[in-house]
Every structure is written in structure tokens, then in C-alpha cells.
Short mmCIF file of C-alpha atoms and ligand atoms in Angstrom, two decimals:
data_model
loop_
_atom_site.label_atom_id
_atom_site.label_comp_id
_atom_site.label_asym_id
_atom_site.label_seq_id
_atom_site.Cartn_x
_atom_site.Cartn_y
_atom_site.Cartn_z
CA UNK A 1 42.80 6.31 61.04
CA UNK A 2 41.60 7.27 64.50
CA UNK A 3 41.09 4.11 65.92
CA UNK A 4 38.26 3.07 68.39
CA UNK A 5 39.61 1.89 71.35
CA UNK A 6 43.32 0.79 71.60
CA UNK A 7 44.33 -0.41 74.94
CA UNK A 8 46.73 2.37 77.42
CA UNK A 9 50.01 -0.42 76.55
CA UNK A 10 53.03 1.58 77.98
CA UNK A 11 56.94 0.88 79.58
CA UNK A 12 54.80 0.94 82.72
CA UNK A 13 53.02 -2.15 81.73
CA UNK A 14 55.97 -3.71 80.32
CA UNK A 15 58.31 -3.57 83.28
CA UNK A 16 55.35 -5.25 85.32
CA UNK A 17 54.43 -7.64 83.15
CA UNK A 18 58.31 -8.58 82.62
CA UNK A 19 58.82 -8.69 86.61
CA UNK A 20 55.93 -11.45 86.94
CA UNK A 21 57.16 -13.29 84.15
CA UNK A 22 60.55 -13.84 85.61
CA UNK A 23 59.52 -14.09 88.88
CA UNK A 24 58.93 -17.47 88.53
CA UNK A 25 55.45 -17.11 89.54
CA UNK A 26 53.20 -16.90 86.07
CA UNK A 27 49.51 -17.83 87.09
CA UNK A 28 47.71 -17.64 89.45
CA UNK A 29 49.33 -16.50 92.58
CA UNK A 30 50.44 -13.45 94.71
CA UNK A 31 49.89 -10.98 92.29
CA UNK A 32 46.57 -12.00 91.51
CA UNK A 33 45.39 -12.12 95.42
CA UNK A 34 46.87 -8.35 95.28
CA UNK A 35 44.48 -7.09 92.71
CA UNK A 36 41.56 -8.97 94.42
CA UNK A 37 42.03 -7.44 97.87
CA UNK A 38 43.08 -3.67 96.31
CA UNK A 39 39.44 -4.19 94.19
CA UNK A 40 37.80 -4.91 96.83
CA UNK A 41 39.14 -1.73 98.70
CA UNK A 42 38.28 0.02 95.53
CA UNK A 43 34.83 -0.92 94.95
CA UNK A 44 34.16 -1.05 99.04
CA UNK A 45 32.39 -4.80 98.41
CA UNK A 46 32.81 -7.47 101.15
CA UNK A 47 35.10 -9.71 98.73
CA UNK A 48 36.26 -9.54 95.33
CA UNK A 49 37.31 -13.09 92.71
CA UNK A 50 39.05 -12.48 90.07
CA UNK A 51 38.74 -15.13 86.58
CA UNK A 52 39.39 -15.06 83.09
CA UNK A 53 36.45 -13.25 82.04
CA UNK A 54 33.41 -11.69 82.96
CA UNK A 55 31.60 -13.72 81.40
CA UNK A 56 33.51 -16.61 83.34
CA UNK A 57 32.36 -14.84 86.46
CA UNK A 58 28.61 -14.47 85.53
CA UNK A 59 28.35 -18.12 84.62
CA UNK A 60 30.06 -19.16 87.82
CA UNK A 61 28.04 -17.11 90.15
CA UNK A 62 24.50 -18.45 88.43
CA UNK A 63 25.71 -22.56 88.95
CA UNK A 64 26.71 -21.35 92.29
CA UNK A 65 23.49 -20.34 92.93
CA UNK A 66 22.49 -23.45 91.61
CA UNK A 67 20.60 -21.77 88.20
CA UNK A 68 19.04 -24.72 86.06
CA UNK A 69 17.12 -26.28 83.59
CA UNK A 70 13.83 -25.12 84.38
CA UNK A 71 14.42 -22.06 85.98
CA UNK A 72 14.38 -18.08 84.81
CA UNK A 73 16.61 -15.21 84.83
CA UNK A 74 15.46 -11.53 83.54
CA UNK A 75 17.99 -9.81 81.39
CA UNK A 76 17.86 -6.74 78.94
CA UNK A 77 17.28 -7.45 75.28
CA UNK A 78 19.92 -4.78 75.00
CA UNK A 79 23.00 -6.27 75.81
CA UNK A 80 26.17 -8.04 74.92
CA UNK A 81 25.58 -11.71 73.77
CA UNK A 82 27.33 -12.80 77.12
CA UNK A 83 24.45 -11.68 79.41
CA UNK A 84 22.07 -14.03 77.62
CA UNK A 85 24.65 -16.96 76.98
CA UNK A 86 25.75 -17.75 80.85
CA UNK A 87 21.93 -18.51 81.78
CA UNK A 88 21.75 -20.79 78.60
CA UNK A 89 24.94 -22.58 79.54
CA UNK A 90 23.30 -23.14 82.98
CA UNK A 91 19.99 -24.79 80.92
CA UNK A 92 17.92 -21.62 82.14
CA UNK A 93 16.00 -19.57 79.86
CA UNK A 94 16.70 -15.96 79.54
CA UNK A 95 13.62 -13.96 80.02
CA UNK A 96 14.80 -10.73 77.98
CA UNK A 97 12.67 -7.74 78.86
CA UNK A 98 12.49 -4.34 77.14
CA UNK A 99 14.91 -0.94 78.22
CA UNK A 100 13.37 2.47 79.71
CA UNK A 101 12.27 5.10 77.83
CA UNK A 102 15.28 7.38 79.49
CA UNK A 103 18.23 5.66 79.04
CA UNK A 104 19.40 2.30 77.44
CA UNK A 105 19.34 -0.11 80.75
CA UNK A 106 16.62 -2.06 81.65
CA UNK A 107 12.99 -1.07 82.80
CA UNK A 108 12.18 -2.20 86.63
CA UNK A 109 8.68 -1.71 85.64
CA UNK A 110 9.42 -4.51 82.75
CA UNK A 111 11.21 -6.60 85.62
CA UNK A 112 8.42 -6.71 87.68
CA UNK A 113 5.91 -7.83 84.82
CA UNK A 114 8.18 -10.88 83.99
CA UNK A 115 8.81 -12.13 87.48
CA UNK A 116 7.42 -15.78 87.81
CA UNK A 117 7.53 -18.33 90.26
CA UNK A 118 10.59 -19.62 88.38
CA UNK A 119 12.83 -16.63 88.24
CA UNK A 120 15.82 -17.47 89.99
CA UNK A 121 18.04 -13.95 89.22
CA UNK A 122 18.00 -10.61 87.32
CA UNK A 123 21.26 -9.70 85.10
CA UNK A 124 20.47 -6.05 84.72
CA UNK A 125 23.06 -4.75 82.76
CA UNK A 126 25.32 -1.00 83.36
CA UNK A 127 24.82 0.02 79.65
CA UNK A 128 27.90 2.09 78.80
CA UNK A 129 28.97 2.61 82.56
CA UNK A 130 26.12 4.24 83.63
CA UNK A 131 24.20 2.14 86.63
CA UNK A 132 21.01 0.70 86.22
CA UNK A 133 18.07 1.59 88.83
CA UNK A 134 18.91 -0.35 91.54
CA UNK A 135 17.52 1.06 94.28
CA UNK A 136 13.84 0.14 92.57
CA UNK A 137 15.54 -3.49 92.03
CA UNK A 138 16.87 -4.18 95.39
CA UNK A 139 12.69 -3.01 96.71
CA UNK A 140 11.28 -5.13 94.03
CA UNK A 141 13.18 -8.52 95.54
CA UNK A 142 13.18 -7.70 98.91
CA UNK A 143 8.82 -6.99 98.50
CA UNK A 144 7.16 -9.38 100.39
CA UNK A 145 5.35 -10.44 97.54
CA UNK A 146 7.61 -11.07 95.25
CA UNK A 147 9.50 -12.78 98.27
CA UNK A 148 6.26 -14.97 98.54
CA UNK A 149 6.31 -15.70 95.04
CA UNK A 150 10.48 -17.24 95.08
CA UNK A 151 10.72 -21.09 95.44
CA UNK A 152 14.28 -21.96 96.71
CA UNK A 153 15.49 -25.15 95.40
CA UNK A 154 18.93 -25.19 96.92
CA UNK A 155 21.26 -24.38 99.61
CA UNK A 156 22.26 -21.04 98.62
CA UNK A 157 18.87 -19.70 97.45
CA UNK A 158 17.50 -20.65 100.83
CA UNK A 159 20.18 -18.85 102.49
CA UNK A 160 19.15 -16.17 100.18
CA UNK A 161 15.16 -16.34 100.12
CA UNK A 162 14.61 -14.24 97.47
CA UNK A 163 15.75 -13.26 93.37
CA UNK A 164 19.27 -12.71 93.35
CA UNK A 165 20.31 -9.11 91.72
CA UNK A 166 23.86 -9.72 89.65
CA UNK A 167 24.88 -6.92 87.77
CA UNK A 168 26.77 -7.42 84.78
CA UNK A 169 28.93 -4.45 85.53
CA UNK A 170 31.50 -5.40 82.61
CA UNK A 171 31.75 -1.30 81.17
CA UNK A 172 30.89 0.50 84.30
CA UNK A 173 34.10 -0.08 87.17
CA UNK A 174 34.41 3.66 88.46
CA UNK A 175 30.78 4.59 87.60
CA UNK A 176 28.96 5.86 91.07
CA UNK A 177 25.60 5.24 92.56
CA UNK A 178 24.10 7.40 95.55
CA UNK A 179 27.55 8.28 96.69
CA UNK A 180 28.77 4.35 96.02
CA UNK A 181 30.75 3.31 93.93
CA UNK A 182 28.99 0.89 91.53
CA UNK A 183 29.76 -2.78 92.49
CA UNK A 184 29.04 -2.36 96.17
CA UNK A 185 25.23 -2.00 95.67
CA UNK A 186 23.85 -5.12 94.07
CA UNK A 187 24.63 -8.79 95.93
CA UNK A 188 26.83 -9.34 92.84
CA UNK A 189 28.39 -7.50 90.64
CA UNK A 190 30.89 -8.59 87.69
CA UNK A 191 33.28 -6.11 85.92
CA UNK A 192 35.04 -6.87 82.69
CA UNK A 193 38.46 -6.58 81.70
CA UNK A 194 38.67 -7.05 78.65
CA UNK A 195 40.73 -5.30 76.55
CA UNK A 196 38.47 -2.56 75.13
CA UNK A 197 37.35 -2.09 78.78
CA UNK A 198 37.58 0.76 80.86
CA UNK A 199 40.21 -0.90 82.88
CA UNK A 200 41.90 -3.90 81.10
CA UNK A 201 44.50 -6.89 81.84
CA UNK A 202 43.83 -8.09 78.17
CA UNK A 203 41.05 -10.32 79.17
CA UNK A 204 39.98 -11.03 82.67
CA UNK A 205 37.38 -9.94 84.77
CA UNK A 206 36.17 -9.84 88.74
CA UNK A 207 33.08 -10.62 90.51
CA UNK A 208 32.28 -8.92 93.67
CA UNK A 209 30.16 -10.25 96.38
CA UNK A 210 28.02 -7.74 98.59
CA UNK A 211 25.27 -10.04 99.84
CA UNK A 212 23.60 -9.62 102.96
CA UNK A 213 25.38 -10.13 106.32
CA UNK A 214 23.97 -13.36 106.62
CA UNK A 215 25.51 -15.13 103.87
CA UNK A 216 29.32 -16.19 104.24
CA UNK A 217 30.82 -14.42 101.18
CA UNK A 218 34.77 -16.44 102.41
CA UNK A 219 32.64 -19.50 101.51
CA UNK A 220 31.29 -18.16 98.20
CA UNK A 221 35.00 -16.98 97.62
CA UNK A 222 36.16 -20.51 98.34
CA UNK A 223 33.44 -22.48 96.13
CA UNK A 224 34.11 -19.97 93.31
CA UNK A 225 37.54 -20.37 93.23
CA UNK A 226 37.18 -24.43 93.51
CA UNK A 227 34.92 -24.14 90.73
CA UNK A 228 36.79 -21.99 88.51
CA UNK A 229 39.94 -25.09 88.89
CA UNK A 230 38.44 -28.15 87.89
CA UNK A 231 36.87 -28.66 91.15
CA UNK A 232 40.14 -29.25 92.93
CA UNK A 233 40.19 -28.64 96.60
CA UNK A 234 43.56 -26.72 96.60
CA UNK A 235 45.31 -24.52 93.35
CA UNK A 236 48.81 -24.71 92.47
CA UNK A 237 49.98 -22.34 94.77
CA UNK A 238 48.48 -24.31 97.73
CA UNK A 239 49.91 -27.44 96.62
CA UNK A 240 53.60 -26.25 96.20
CA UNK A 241 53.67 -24.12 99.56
CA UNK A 242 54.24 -26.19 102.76
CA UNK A 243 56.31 -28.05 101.66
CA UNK A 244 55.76 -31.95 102.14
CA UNK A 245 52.68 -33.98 102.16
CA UNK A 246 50.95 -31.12 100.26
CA UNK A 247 51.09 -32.91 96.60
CA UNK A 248 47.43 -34.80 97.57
CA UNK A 249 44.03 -33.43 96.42
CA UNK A 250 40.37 -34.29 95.88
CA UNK A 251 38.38 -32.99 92.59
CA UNK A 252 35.07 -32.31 94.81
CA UNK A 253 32.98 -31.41 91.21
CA UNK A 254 33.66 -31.82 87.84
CA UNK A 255 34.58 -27.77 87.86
CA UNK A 256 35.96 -25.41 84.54
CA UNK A 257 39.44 -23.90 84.13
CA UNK A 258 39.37 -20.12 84.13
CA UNK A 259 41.37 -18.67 86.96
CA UNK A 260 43.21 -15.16 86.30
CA UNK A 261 46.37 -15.16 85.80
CA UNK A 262 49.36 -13.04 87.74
CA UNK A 263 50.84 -11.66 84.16
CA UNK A 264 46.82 -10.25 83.74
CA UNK A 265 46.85 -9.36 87.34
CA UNK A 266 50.19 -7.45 86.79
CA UNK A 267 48.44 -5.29 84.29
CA UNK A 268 45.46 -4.79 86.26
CA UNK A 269 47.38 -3.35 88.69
CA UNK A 270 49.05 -0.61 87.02
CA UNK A 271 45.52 -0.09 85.73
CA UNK A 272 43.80 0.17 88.93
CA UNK A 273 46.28 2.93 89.90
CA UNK A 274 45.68 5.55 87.46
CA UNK A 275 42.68 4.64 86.70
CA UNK A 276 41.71 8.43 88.20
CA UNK A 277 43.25 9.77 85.43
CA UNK A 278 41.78 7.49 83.10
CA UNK A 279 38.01 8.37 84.50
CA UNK A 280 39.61 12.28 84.65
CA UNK A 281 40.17 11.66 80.63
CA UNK A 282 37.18 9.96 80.00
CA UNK A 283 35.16 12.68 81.52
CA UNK A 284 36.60 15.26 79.53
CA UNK A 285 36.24 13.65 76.15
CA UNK A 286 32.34 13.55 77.08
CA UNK A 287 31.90 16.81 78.10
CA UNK A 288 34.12 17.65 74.59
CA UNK A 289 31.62 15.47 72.86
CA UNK A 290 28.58 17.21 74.63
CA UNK A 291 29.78 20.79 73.48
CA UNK A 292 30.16 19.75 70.17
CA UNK A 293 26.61 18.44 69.93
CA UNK A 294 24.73 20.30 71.76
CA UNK A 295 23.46 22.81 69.39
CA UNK A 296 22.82 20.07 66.13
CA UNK A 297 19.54 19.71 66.51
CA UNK A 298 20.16 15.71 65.03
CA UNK A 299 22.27 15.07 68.01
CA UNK A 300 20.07 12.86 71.04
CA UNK A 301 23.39 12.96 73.88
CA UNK A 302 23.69 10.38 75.88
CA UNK A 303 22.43 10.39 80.11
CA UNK A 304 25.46 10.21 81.68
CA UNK A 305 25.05 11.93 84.89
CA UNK A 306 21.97 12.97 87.40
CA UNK A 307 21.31 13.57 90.91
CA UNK A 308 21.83 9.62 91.76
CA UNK A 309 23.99 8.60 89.19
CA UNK A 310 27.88 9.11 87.65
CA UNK A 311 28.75 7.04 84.38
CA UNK A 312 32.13 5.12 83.96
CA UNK A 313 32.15 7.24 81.15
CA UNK A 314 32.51 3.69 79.16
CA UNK A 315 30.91 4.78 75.73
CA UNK A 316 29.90 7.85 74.25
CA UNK A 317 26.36 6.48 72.73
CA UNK A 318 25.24 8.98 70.20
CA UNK A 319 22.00 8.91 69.03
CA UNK A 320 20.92 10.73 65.30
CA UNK A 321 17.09 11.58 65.67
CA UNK A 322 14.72 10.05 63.18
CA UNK A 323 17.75 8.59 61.21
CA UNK A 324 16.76 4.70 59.56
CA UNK A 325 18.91 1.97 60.80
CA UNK A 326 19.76 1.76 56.88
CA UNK A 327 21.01 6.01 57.08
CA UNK A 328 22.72 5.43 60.50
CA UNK A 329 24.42 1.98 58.40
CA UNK A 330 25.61 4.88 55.54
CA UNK A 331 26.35 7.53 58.13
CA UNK A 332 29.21 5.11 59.48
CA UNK A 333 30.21 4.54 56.05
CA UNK A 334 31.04 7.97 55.95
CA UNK A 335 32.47 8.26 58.94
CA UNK A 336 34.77 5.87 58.58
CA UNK A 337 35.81 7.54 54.83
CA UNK A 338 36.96 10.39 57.32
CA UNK A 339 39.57 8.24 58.88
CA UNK A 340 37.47 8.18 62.21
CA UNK A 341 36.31 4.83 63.76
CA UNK A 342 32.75 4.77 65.55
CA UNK A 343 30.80 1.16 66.57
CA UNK A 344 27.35 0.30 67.39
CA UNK A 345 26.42 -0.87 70.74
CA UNK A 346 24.90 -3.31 70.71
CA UNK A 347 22.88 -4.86 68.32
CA UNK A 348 19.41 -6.19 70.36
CA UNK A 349 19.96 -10.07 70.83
CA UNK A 350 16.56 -10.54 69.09
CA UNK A 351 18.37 -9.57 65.64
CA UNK A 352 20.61 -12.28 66.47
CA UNK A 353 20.39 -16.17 64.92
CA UNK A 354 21.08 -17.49 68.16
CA UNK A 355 18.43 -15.99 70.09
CA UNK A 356 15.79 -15.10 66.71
CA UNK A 357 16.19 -19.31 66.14
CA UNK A 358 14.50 -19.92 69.74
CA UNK A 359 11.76 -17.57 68.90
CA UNK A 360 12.49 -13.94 70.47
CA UNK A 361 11.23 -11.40 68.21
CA UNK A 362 12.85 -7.89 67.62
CA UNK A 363 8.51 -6.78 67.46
CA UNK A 364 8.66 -7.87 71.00
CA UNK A 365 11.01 -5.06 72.36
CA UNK A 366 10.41 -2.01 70.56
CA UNK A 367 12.41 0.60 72.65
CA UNK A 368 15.33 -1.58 72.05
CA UNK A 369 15.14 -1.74 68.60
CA UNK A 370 14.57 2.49 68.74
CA UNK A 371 17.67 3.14 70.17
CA UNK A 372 19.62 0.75 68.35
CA UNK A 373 18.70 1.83 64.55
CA UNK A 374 20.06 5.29 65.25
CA UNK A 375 23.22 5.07 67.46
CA UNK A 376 26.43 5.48 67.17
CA UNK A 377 29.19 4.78 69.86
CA UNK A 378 32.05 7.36 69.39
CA UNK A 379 35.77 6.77 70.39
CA UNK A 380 36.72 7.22 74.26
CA UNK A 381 40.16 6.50 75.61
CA UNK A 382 42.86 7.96 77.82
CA UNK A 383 45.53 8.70 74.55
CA UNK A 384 42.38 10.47 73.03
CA UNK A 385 43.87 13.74 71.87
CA UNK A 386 41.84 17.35 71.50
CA UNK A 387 43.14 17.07 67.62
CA UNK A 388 41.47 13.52 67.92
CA UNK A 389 38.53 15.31 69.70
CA UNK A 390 37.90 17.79 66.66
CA UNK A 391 38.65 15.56 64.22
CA UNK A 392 35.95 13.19 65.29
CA UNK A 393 33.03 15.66 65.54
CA UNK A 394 33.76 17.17 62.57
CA UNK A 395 33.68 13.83 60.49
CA UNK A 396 30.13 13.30 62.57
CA UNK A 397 28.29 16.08 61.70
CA UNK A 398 29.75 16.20 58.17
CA UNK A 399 28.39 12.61 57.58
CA UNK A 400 25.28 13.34 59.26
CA UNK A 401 24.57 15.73 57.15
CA UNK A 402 25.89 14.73 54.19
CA UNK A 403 22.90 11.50 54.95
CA UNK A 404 20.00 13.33 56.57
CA UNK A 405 20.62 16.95 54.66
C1 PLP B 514 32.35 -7.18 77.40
C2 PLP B 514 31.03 -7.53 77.96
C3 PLP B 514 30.82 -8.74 78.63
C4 PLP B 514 31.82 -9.86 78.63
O1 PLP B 514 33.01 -9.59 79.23
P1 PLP B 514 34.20 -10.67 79.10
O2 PLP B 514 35.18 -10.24 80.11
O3 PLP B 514 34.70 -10.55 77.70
O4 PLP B 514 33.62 -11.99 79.36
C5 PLP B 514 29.61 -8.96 79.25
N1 PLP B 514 28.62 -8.06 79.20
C6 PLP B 514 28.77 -6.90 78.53
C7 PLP B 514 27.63 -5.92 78.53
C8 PLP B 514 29.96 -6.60 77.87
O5 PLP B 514 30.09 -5.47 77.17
#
């Protein structure tokens, strides 16, 4: 069985991992400040946090802004359940607006439409690495009208004065927009690590902070990392360095627990230095892919790449024209009777209890639900093989057919 995305675990890895844990040192600490600062380098962003998740990050940034009950915060209908779930923790409701026609990330034009005088943030989301439109985003907040039309109810937003952009960058770390890399071009940006990510320490994740000059992103650093420890005004490494006197601290908020560790930093580290080779890969398996496709007349390829825009190469989303959601269902079937593992990203959170319970209607967002009933995500990974490669298309376009004729 080919399977669908297996983390890159090596010796490598290992021997890092092994260092940290007999170092003495096992959470959050040296190695952990290492990644942070050689992200931020990376991405070129003003200051990088790392935490336990993504979805950790997200949820932090929004109370940090001070998102609450009452207020709104645009996301995609197509997305992973985590987009929608940080605004809900805050007490917000997520406004979920349809995709574009061209690709699967959300429409600015749909954006604009559900701005309100309660929208607090936009969560537009890097669907399988590739970047969303954010030059059109960054206009549409900055307008003066819809500057007009933002009521800031705290600190931050004031310092702000307008809807703040977060991307929920979790598949698309190495993706590249207008010569940037992706991260540096939004006032926040969170990447995943989790560990069917692009770039993994089993689970973590980082938020980077770009936002305008004016805004102290050391403080932001400061308040995320107090938040993400209970609320204490120094971590463990603060209180055992300097020796005496240092045991005393204050709990300034009642805060959550979900700091990065240094044996998921260590692994993020190896990561983040090949992860060239891993993009290099990547690439190749989706121009392999694209060969392989391009003359079935089924085959819809994915956008990966235009004049403004570079994927992660994240996921190979394969689309079979005019196929049911009930084929596409038995074309996986088949596929995986060939050995070969393939997914579906992501079902539309309207087909979900969670969301469907509180009334959001699959009707509601049909370009969603279009793209959804006929794709099919295709293994991509560094330890991919051409054999793999071959294998894989084959057992595609034999189950295709062998469903559509
Ligand atoms: C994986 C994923 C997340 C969550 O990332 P975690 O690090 O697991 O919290 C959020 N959004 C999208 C689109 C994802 O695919």
C-alpha cells in the first residue's frame, strides 16, 4: 500500500531529537527560540512564536486581538474544521463565505459582501499551499470605507484601526507571493506543523507577525507567549536562569498551556534545513502528476502556479469533471483496491453536524460544494518514488474509468 503521507522520520531526526532529550533541557527552551528566530529569517516576517499547534496559534492571535461574543470573522466554507472552531472558542461567529471560481481559496469579492460593522478579522485560508489573493485583501481593509465601517473595541484594534488579515497558512510554508515568501504578506500568518504537513515537528505550529510599523510586534511576542503559559509572567526557563530570587511570579490572566516544545523544535529544525529539497521533491511529483493528466480529458489539474503566485506544493487536488460526489466516493474505492492511498480535502464545513446544527447550509455555498464532490487529493511527499509516481496514475485513470467509462 502506497501510503498518503508518512512523515520524512530519519537517523537525522533521531540523533537530534536524542541530543535535546539528554540535554537536560526538554521543553521549552533554547532550541525552541532557535527555530523561532531561523523562521523568522526564513519567512522574512518581523517576529515569529512558535506553540503547539496552529490551531493554538490562530486562537491566540484572535483573544489577543480581543475577538468576542458579538463580533465577526470571515472565513472560507472550504476549510479545515480549525479555521471555523478558534472564532467559536472566542464566542464570535464565523461568517463562512463562498471560494472563487479559479481556484479553491476564498473570493475577495465574497469578503467584501459580508463585511459588517462587526467584523473584527478575515481567516482566509492557503488551500493546498497555494496563497490566497492578498493583495485585493490587504486594499479591501486598508479602503477608507471599509476603514469607516470598523468599530475598535479594544487596545489592540485601535492600534490597528481596521479588519485584521490572519492567514491560516497551516499547508502553504515555502509557497511564494509577488516575489515573497508567503507569511510575510498578511499582518498574521500561522503555519502548521503537523505531522502530515509540509514541514513537521509532529505537531506544532508558528505564527508570524508582519503588522504595520506602528504596532510593537516584541509586545505581541511577549503577550502571546504569556498567554500560551497560563498567564504567568515568566516560563520555566526564566525562572531557573539567574539564579536566586527568580522562583517568584504573577499569573497576570487566567492563560492556556500550549507552548512548543524543544524535542518538536529539534525536529523542526532539521526540517527547516532541507526543506529545499523537500519543495525541490514536491515540485517534481506535480509536474509528474501534470504530465500524466494532461491529455485525460476527465482530469481538471490543479492552479498551482501563475505570474503572482508559487504553491507549497502541499496537495495535489485532482478534480474528475462531471463525476457525482457518490462516483468520486466509488472512484476512491477503487483506488484504494490498487494499493494506492488518495484523501479528500476537505469536506465544506456546511456538511458538517457542528456547523449544519447552527444553521449553515451546504445550498448556501455552491462553488464549494462543486469542487468538493469531484476531488481527489493524491499522495505528495519527499520518499515519493517515480515507481510510486506511475503506480499512482495508473490506479487513477484505471478507476476513473472503470466509474465514468
Ligand atoms: C492542519 C490544518 C490546521 C490545523 O493545524 P494544527 O497545527 O493541527 O492545529 C488549520 N487549518 C488548516 C487548513 C489545516 O489543514
Amino acid at each position: 500500500m502506497i501510503p498518503f503521507s508518512p512523515p520524512r522520520m530519519d537517523q537525522r531526526i533521531v540523533e537530534e531529537v536524542g541530543k535535546v532529550l539528554l540535554s537536560g533541557w526538554i521543553t521549552t527552551g533554547p532550541r525552541t527560540k532557535e527555530f523561532e528566530k531561523q523562521l523568522a529569517s526564513y519567512i522574512g516576517c518581523r517576529k515569529v512564536i512558535c506553540l503547539n499547534s496552529a490551531t493554538a496559534g490562530m486562537e491566540l492571535v484572535l483573544r489577543w486581538f480581543g475577538v468576542k461574543a458579538g463580533d465577526e470573522v470571515i472565513i472560507p466554507a472550504y476549510t479545515y474544521c480549525a479555521t471555523a472552531n478558534v472564532v467559536m472558542h472566542c464566542g464570535a461567529t464565523p461568517v463562512m463565505v463562498d471560494i472563487d471560481e479559479k481556484d479553491f481559496n476564498i473570493s475577495v469579492a465574497n469578503v467584501k459582501n459580508a463585511i459588517t460593522a462587526k467584523t473584527k478579522a478575515i481567516i482566509p485560508v492557503d488551500i493546498s499551499g497555494f496563497p490566497c489573493d492578498y493583495e485585493a485583501l490587504n486594499a479591501l481593509v486598508n479602503s477608507a470605507e471599509i476603514k469607516a465601517s470598523f468599530q475598535a473595541q479594544t487596545e489592540a484594534q485601535k492600534q490597528l484601526g481596521r479588519i485584521l488579515v490572519m492567514a491560516d497558512a497551516a499547508h502553504s510554508i515555502g509557497a511564494k507571493y509577488q516575489g515573497k515568501m508567503n507569511g510575510s504578506v498578511t499582518d498574521v500568518a500561522v503555519f502548521s506543523f503537523h505531522a502530515v504537513k509540509n514541514l513537521t515537528t509532529a505537531e506544532g505550529g508558528a505564527v508570524c507577525l508582519n503588522l504595520p510599523e506602528n504596532i510593537d510586534v516584541d509586545e505581541i511576542y511577549s503577550a502571546l507567549n504569556i498567554k500560551s503559559l497560563h498567564g504567568q509572567s515568566k516560563d520555566a526557563l526564566a525562572k531557573v536562569k539567574a539564579g536566586g530570587g527568580n522562583w517568584r511570579y504573577d499569573v497576570v490572566e487566567p492563560g492556556y498551556k500550549c507552548n512548543m516544545m524543544d524535542i518538536q523544535a529539534a525536529i523542526g529544525l532539521v526540517e527547516l534545513e532541507r526543506y529545499d529539497s523537500n519543495l525541490t521533491r514536491r515540485k517534481e511529483i506535480f509536474d509528474f502528476y501534470n504530465a500524466a493528466f494532461e491529455n485525460q480529458s476527465w482530469a481538471i489539474q490543479p492552479t498551482f502556479l501563475n505570474d503572482e503566485k508559487e504553491t507549497s506544493y502541499h496537495l495535489y487536488m485532482l478534480r474528475v469533471d462531471g463525476a457525482t460526489e457518490e462516483q468520486r466516493d466509488e472512484i476512491i474505492n477503487r483506488i484504494f483496491e490498487k494499493e494506492v492511498s488518495v484523501n479528500v480535502h476537505f469536506q465544506p464545513l456546511p456538511l458538517l453536524t457542528a456547523y449544519k446544527s447552527i444553521g449553515y447550509e451546504m445550498n448556501d455555498y455552491p462553488e464549494a460544494f462543486n469542487k468538493y464532490q469531484n476531488e481527489i487529493t493524491l499522495p505528495v511527499y519527499f520518499n515519493l518514488t517515480d515507481i510510486n509516481l506511475a503506480t499512482i496514475t495508473a490506479a487513477v485513470i484505471a478507476s476513473v474509468k472503470e466509474v465514468m467509462g
